[in-house]
mmCIF file of C-alpha atoms in Angstrom:
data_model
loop_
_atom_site.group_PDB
_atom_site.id
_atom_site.type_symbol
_atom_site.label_atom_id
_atom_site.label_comp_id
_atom_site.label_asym_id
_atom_site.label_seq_id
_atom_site.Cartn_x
_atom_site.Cartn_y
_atom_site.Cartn_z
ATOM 1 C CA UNK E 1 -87.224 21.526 3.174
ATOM 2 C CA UNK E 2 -87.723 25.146 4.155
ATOM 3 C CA UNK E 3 -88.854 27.692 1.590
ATOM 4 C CA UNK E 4 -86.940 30.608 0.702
ATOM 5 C CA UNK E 5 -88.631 33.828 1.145
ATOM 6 C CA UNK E 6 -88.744 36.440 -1.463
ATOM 7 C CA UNK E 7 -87.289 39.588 -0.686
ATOM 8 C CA UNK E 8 -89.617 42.191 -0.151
ATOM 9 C CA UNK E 9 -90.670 44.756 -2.976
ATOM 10 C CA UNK E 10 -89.055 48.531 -2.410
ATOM 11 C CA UNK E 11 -92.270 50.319 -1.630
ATOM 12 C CA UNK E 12 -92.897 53.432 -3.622
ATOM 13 C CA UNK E 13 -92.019 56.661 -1.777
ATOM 14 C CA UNK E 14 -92.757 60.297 -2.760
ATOM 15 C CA UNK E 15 -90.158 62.269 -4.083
ATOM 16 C CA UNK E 16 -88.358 64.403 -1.522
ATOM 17 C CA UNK E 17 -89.094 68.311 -2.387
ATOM 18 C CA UNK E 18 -86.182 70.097 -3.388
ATOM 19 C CA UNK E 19 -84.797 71.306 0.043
ATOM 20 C CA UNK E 20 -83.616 74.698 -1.848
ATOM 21 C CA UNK E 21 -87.398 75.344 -2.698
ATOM 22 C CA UNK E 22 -88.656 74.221 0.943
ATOM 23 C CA UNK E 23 -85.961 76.468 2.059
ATOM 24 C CA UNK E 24 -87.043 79.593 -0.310
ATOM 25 C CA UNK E 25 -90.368 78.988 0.592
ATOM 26 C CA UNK E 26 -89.800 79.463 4.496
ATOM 27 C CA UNK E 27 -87.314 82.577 3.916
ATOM 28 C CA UNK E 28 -90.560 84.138 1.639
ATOM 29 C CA UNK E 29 -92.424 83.410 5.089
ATOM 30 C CA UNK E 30 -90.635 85.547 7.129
ATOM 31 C CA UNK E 31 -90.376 88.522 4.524
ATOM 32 C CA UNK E 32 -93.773 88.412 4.276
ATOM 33 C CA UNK E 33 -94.778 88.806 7.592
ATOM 34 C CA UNK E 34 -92.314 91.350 8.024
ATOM 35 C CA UNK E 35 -93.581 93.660 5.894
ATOM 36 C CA UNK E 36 -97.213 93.010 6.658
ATOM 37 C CA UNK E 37 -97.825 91.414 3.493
ATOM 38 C CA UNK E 38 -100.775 89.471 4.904
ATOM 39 C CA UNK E 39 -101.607 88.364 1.249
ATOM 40 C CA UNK E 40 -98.293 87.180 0.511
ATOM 41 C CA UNK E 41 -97.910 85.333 3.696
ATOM 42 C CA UNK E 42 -101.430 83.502 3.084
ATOM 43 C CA UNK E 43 -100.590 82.665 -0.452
ATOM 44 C CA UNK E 44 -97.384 79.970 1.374
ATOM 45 C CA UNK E 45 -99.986 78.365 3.348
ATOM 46 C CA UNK E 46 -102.530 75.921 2.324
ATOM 47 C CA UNK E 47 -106.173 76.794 2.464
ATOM 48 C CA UNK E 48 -106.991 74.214 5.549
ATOM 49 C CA UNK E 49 -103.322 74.783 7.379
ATOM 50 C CA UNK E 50 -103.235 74.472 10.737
ATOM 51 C CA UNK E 51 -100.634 76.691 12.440
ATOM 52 C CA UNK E 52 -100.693 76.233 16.719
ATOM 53 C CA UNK E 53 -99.385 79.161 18.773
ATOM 54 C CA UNK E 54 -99.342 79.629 22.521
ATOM 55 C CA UNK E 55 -101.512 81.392 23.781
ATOM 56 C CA UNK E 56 -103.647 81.201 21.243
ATOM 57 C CA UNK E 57 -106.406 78.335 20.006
ATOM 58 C CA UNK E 58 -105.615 76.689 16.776
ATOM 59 C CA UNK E 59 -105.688 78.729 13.809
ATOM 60 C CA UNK E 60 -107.218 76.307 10.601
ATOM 61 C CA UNK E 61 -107.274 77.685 7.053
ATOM 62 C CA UNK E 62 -106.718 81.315 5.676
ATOM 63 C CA UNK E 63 -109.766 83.216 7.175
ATOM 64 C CA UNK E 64 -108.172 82.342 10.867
ATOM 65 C CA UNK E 65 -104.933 83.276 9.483
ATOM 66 C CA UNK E 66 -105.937 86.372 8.110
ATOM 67 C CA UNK E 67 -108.121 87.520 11.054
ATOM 68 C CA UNK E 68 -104.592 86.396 13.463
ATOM 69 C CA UNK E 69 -102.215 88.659 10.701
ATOM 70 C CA UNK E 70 -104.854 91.625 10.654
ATOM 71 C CA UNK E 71 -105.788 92.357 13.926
ATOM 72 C CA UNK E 72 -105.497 89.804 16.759
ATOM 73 C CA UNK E 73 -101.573 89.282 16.411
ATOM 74 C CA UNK E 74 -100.411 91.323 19.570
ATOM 75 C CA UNK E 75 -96.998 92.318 17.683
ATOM 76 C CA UNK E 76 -97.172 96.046 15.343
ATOM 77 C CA UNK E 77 -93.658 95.865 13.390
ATOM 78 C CA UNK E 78 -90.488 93.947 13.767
ATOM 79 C CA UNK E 79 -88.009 91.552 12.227
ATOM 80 C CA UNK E 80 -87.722 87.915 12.222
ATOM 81 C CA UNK E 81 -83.659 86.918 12.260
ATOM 82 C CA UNK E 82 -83.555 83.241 11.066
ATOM 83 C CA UNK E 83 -80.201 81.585 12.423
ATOM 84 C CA UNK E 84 -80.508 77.762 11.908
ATOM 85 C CA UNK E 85 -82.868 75.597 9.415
ATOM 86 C CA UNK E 86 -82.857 72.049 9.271
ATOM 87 C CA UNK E 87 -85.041 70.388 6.456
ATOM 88 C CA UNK E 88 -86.067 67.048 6.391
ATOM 89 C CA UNK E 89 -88.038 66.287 3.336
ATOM 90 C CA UNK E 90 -91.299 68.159 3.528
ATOM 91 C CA UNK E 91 -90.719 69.492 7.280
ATOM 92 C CA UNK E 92 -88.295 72.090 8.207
ATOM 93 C CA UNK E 93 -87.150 73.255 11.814
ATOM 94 C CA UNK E 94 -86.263 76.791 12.336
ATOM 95 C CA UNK E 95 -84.472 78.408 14.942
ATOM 96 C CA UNK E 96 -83.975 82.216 15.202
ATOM 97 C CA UNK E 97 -84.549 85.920 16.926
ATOM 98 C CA UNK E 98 -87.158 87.979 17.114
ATOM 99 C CA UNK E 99 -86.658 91.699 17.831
ATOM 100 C CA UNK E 100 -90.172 94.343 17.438
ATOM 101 C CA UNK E 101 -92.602 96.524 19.320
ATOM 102 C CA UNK E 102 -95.833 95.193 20.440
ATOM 103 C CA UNK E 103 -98.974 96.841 19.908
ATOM 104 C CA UNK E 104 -98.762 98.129 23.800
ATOM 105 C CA UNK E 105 -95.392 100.195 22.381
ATOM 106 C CA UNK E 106 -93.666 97.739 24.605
ATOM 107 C CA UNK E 107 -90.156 96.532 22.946
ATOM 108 C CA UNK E 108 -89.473 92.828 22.672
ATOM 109 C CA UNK E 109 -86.750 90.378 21.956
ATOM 110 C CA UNK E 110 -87.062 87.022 22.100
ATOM 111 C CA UNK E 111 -85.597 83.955 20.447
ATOM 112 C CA UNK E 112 -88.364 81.471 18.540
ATOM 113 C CA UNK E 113 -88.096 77.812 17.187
ATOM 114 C CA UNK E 114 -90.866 77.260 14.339
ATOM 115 C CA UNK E 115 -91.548 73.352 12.494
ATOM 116 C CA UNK E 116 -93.201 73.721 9.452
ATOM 117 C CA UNK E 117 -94.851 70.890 7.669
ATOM 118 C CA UNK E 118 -95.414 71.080 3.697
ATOM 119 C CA UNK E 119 -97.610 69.991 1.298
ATOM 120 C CA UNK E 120 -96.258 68.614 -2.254
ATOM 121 C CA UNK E 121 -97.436 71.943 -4.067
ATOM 122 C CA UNK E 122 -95.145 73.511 -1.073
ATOM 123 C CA UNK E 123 -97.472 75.456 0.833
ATOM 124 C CA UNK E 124 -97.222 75.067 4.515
ATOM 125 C CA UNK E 125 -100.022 72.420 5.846
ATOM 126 C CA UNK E 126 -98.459 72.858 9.464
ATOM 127 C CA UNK E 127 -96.417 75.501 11.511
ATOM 128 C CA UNK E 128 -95.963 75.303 15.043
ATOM 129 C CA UNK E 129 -93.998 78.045 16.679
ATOM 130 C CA UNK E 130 -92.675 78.039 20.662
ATOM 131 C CA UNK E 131 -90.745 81.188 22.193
ATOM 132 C CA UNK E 132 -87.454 80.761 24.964
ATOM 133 C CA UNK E 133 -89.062 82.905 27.903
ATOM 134 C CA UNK E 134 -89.229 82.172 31.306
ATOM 135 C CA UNK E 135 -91.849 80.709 32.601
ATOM 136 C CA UNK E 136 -91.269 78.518 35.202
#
């Protein structure tokens, strides 16, 4: 006689961050970095985060962050126009414009698609940002 199988046990899962938070969170990003409020922007990340440019090798934790923000970031001034979010639990995908001056005086406008990856005290663990140029 075949035995009947037990149904499996719901696994535990982590409770989804509140998507208004995550969302707050990413819109205090892009104020801060805005304004040059290196300090402000650090205090969203996570000391070890990992945010991957191009161009650029891997910045890890808030002294690579702070040197990129301070001095090696090739943009002076400009604003960050966010036009789409989607949030998925802890990671959000963000589409949106970017219109500044560079630190050659040269003016640029560009749209920019950033993933962000969160931790449970919502600082950002992960970013990952990619620009729409022409390339190839």
């Amino acid at each position: 006689m075949p035995t009947q199988t037990q149904p499996a046990a719901p696994t535990a899962r982590t409770a989804l961050p509140d998507e208004a938070a995550v969302l707050d969170r990413v819109r205090a990003y892009y104020t801060s970095v805005d304004a040059g409020d290196v300090e402000g922007l650090l205090a969203l990340f996570a000391p070890d985060a990992r945010y991957r440019r191009p161009g650029y090798e891997p910045l890890v934790g808030h002294g690579d962050l702070r040197r990129f923000y301070q001095g090696e970031r090739i943009i002076a001034e400009g604003a960050h126009t966010v036009t789409d979010t989607v949030v998925d639990g802890e990671r959000v995908a963000v589409q949106g414009e970017f219109n500044g001056l560079l630190r050659t005086g040269e003016r640029v406008g560009l749209r920019f698609a950033d993933f962000f990856t969160l931790t449970r005290e919502l600082t950002f663990a992960t970013r990952d940002t990619y620009f729409f140029t022409p390339l190839v």
